[in-house]
Short mmCIF file of C-alpha atoms and ligand atoms in Angstrom, two decimals:
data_model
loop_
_atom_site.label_atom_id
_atom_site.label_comp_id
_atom_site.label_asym_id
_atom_site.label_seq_id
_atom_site.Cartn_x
_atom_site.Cartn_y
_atom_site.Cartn_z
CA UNK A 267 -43.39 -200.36 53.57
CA UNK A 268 -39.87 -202.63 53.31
CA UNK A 269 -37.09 -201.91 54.60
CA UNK A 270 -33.27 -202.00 53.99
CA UNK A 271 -30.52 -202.73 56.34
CA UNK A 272 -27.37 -200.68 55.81
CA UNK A 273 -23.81 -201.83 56.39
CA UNK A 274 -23.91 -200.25 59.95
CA UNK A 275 -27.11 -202.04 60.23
CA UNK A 276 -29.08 -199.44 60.45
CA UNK A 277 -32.63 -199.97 59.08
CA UNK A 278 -33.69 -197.65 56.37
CA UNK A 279 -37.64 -197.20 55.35
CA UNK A 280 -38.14 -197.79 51.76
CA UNK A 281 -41.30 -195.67 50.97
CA UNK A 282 -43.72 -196.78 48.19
CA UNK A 283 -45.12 -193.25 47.46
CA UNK A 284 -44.39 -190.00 47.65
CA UNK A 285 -42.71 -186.96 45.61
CA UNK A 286 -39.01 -185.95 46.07
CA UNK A 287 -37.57 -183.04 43.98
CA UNK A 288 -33.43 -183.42 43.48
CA UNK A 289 -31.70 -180.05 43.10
CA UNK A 290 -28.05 -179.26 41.60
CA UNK A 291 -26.30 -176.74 39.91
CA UNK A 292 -26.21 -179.36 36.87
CA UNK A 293 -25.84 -182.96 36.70
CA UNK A 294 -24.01 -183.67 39.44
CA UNK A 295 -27.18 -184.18 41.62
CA UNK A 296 -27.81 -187.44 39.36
CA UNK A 297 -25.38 -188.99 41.48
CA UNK A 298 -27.77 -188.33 44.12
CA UNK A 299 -31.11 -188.79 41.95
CA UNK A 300 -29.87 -192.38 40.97
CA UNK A 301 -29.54 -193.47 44.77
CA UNK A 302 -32.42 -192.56 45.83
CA UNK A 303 -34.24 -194.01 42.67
CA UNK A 304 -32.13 -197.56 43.29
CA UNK A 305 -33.67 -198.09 46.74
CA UNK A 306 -37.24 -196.73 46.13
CA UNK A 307 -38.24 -197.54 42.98
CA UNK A 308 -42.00 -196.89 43.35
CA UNK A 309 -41.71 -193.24 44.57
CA UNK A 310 -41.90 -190.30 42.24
CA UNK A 311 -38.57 -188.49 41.29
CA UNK A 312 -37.86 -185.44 39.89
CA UNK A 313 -34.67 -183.54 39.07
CA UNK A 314 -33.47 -179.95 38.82
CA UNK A 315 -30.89 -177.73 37.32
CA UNK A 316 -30.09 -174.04 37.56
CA UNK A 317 -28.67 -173.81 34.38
CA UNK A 318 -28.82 -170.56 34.34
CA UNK A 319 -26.58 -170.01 37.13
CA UNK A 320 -24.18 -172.82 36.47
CA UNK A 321 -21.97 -173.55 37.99
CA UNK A 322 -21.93 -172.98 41.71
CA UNK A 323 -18.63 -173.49 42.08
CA UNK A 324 -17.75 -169.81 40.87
CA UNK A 325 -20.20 -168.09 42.11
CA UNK A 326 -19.55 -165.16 45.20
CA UNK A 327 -22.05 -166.58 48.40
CA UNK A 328 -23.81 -163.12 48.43
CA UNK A 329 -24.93 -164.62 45.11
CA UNK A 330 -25.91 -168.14 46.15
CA UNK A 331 -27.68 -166.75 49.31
CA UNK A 332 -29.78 -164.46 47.65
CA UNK A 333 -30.39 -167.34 44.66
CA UNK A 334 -30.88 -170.14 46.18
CA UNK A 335 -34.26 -169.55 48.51
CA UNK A 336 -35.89 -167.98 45.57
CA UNK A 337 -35.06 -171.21 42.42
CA UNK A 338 -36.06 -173.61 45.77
CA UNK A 339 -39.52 -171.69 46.06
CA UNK A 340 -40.01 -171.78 42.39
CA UNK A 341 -39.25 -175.34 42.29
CA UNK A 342 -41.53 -176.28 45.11
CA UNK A 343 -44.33 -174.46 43.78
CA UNK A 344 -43.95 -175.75 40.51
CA UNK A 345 -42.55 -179.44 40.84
CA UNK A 346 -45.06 -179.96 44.28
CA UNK A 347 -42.75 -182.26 46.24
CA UNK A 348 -43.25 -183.50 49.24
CA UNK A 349 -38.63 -183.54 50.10
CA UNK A 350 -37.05 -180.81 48.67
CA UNK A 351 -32.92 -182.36 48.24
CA UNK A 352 -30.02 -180.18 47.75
CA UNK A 353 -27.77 -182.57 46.36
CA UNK A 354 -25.03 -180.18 46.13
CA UNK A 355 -22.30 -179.22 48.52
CA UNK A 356 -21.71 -176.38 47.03
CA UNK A 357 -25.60 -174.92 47.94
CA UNK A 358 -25.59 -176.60 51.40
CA UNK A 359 -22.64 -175.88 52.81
CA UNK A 360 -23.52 -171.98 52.52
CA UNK A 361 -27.33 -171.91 52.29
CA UNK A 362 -29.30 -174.97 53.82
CA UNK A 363 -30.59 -173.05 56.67
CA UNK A 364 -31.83 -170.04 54.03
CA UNK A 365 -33.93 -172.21 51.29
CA UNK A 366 -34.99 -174.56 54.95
CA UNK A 367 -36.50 -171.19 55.49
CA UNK A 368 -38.01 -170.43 52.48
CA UNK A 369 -39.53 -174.05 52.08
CA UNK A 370 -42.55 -175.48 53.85
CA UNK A 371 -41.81 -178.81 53.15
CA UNK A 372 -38.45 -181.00 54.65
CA UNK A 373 -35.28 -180.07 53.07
CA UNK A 374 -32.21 -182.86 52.76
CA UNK A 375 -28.91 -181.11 52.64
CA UNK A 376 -25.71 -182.51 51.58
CA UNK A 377 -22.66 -182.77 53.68
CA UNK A 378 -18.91 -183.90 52.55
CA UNK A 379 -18.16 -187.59 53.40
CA UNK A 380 -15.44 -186.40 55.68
CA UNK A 381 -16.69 -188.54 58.80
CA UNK A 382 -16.13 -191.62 56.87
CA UNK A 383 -13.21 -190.64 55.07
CA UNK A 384 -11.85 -189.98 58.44
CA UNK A 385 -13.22 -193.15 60.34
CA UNK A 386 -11.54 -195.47 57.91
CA UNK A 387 -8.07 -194.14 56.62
CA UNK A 388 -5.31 -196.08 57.87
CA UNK A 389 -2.64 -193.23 57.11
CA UNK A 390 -4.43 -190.71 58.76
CA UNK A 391 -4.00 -188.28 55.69
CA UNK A 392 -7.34 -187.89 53.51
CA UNK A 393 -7.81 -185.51 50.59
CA UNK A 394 -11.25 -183.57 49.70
CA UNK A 395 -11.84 -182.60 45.98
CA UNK A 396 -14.77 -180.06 46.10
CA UNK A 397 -15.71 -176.57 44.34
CA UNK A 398 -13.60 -173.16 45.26
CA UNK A 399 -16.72 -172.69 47.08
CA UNK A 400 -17.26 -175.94 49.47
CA UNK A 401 -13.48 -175.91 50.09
CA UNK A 402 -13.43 -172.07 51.71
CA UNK A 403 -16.85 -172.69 53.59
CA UNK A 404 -16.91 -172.36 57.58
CA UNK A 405 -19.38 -175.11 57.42
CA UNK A 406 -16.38 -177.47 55.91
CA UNK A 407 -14.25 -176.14 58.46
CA UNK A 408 -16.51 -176.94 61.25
CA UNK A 409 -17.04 -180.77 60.00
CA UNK A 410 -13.19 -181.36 59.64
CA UNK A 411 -13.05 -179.83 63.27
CA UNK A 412 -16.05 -182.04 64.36
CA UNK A 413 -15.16 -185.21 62.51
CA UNK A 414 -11.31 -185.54 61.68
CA UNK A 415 -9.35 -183.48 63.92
CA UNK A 416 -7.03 -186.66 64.47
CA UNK A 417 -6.27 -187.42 60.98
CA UNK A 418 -4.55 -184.13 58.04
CA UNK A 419 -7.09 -183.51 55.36
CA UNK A 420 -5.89 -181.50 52.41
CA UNK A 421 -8.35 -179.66 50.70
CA UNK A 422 -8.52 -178.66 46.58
CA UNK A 423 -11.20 -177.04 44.97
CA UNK A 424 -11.51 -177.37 41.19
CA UNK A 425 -14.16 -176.05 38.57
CA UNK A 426 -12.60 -177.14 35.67
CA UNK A 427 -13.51 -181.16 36.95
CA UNK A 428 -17.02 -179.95 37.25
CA UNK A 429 -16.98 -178.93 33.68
CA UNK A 430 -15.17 -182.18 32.86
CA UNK A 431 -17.63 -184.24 34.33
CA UNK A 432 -20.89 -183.38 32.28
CA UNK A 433 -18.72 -183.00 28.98
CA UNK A 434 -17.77 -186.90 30.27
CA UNK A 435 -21.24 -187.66 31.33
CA UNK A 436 -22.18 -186.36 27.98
CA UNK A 437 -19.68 -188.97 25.92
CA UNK A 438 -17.72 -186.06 24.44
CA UNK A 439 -14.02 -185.96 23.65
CA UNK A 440 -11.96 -185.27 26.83
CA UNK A 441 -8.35 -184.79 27.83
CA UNK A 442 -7.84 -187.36 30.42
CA UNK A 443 -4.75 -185.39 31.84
CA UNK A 444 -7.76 -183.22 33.13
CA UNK A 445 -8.21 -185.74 35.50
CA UNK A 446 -4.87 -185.90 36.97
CA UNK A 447 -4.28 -182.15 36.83
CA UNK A 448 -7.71 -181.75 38.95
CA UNK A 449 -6.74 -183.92 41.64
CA UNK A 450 -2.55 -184.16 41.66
CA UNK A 451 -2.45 -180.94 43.63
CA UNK A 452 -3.71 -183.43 46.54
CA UNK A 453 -0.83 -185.80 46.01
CA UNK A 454 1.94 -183.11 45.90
CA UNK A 455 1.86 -181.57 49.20
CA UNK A 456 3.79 -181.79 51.91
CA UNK A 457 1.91 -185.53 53.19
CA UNK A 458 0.23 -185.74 50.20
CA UNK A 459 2.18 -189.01 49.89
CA UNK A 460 0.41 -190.21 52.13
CA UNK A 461 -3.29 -189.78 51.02
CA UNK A 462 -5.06 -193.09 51.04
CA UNK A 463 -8.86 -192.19 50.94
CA UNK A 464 -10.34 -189.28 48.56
CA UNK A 465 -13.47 -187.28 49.63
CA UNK A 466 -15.52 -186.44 46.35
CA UNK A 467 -17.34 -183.44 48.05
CA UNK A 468 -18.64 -182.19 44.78
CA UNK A 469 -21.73 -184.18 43.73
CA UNK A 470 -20.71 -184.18 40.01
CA UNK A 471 -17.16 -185.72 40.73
CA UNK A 472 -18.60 -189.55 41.32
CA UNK A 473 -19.90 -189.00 37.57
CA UNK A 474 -16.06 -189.58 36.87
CA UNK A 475 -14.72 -191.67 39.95
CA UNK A 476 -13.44 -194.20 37.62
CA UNK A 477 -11.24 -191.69 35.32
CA UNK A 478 -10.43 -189.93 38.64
CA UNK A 479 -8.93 -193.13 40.04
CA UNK A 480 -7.20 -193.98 36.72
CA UNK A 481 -5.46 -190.71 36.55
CA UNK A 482 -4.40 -190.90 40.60
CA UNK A 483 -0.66 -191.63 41.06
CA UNK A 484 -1.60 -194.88 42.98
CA UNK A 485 -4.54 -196.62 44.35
CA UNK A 486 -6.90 -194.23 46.89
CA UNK A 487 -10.53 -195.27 47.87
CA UNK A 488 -12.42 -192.36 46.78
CA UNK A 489 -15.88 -191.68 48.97
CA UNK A 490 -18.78 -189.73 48.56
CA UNK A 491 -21.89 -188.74 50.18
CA UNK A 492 -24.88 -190.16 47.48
CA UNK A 493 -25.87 -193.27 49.57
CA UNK A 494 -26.26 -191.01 52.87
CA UNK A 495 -28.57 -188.86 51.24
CA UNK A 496 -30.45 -191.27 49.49
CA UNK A 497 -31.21 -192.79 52.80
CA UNK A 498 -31.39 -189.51 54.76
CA UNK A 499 -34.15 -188.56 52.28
CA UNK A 500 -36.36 -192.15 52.97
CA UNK A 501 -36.36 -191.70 56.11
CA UNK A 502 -38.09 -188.04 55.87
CA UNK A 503 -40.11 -188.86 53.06
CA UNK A 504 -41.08 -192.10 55.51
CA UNK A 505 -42.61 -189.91 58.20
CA UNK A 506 -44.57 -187.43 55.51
CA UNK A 507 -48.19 -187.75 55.32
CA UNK A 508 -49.00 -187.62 51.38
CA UNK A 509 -52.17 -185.19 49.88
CA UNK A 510 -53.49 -187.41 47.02
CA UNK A 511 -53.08 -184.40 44.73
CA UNK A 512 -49.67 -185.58 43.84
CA UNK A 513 -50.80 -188.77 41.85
CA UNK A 514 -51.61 -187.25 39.04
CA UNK A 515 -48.85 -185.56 38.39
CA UNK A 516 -46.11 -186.51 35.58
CA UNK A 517 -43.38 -188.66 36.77
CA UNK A 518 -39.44 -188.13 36.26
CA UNK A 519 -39.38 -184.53 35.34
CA UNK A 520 -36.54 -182.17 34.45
CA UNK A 521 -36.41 -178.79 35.72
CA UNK A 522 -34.25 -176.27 33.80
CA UNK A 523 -34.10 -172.79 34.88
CA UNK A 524 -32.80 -171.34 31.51
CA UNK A 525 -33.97 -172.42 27.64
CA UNK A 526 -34.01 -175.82 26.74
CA UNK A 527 -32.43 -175.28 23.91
CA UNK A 528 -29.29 -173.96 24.54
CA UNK A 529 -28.49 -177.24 27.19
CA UNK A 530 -28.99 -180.28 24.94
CA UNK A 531 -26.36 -181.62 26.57
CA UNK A 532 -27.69 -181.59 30.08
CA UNK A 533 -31.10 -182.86 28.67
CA UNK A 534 -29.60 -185.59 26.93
CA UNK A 535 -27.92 -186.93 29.87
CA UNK A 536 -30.62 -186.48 32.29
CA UNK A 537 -32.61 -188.20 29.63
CA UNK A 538 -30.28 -191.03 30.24
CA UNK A 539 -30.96 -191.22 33.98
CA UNK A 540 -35.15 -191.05 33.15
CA UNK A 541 -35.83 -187.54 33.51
CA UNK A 542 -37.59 -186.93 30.26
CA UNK A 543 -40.25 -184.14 30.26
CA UNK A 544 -38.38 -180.81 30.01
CA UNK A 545 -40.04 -178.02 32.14
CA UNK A 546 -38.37 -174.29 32.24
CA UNK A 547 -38.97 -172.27 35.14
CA UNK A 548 -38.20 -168.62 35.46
CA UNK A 549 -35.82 -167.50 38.42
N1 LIG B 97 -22.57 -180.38 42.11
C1 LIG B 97 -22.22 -179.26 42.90
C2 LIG B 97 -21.62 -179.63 44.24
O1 LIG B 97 -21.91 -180.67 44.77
C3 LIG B 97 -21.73 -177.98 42.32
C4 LIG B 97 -20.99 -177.92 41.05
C5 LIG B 97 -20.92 -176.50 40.54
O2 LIG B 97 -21.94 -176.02 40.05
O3 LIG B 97 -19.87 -175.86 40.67
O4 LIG B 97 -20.89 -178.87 44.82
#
């Protein structure tokens, strides 16, 4: 097994084998998907997408909670991983401890960059662009308490950039003052002068980072969580003894928990990131 050293010089395992299933909403998980892929090229990598409850972002958390251990469970059974990755805030930040439970396998949840964002502004104002759903979560609430009590975050929760994103990721036509309207609301409050550093807590929203930056009133560093995870989920899969069932297994799957058919838009893309062989599972 190599190893890579990250810019805090931490050392990161990079595991040659080994199964780990990446979960979203949609295709904001790619974000995720691709990072991991990047570092450990020689491990096995599938992807999943609840289509059929898309998006999360909308969604009331009795409905998450009760959804969310049951499409993990169906996954797991299905896909045989050996790291389950929710590489969605949206999902985490209400649920990680419910589909942890309904697993028997490691999960990797995903956390808002807020830590960093904090640790390097130099104003001491940072903005995080998430879902309605991340941005009225206790869990948020308890990492800005935790992580950036010295510094004003200012928080805005938009759908409309999620759907954005995978018409973007998908090369359709887009109104690019869609950009700015998604993430001006930031700028405009009282401070919001001030922003200098942008947390994309949304794991769709680095499909767009460059459009998001083009559309910002002035130049912000925009952070996100997709490296973190991607090494977060190495190290676990490092320390996981493998059953040599797995091998024979297709590689670079796409899970789809509603007909094929009526998300050729989703397939395409993932299609684009590897994820070829189309498998529908019933939730
Ligand atoms: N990609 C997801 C996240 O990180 C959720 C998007 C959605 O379905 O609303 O929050």
């Amino acid at each position: 097994m190599t190893t890579e050293r990250t810019l805090s010089s931490k050392i990161v395992p990079v595991p040659e084998k080994g199964r780990v299933l990446v979960f979203d909403s949609g295709m904001g998980g790619l974000t995720v998907a691709r990072e991991i892929m990047a570092r450990a090229p020689s491990i096995s990598v599938d992807y999943a997408a609840d289509t059929g409850f898309f998006p999360y972002g909308d969604k009331s958390d009795a409905a998450l909670r009760d959804r969310l251990p049951r499409i993990a469970a169906e996954l797991v059974k299905q896909a045989r991983p050996d790291v389950f990755v929710i590489a969605c805030n949206t999902a985490s930040t209400l649920a990680l401890e419910e589909v942890r439970a309904a697993l028997d396998i490691p999960v990797v949840g995903t956390v808002p960059a807020i830590k960093p964002a904090a640790e390097q502004s130099k104003s001491g104002v940072i903005g995080l662009l998430a879902t309605p759903g991340t941005i009225r979560r206790a869990y948020t609430a308890n990492l800005i308490s935790e992580f950036a009590s010295d510094v004003t975050v200012i928080l805005h929760g938009s759908v409309e950039l999620v759907r954005l994103a995978e018409a973007h990721a998908a090369g359709e036509p887009y109104d690019p003052a869609g950009f700015a309207a998604a993430q001006d609301p930031i700028f405009e409050v009282e401070q919001g002068g001030l922003v200098d550093t942008i947390v994309l807590a949304c794991t769709h929203f680095p499909l767009v980072q460059a459009e998001l930056a083009a559309a910002a009133p002035r130049p912000v560093t925009y952070i996100d969580s997709g490296g973190a995870i991607a090494r977060q989920t190495l190290r676990v899969l490092a320390r996981q003894s493998f059953s040599d069932d797995h091998a024979e297994l297709p590689d670079h799957r796409l899970f789809v928990s509603s007909d094929p058919s009526d998300n050729a838009r989703l397939v395409k893309v993932c299609a684009r990131f590897g994820f070829e062989t189309v498998v529908q599972v019933a939730v």
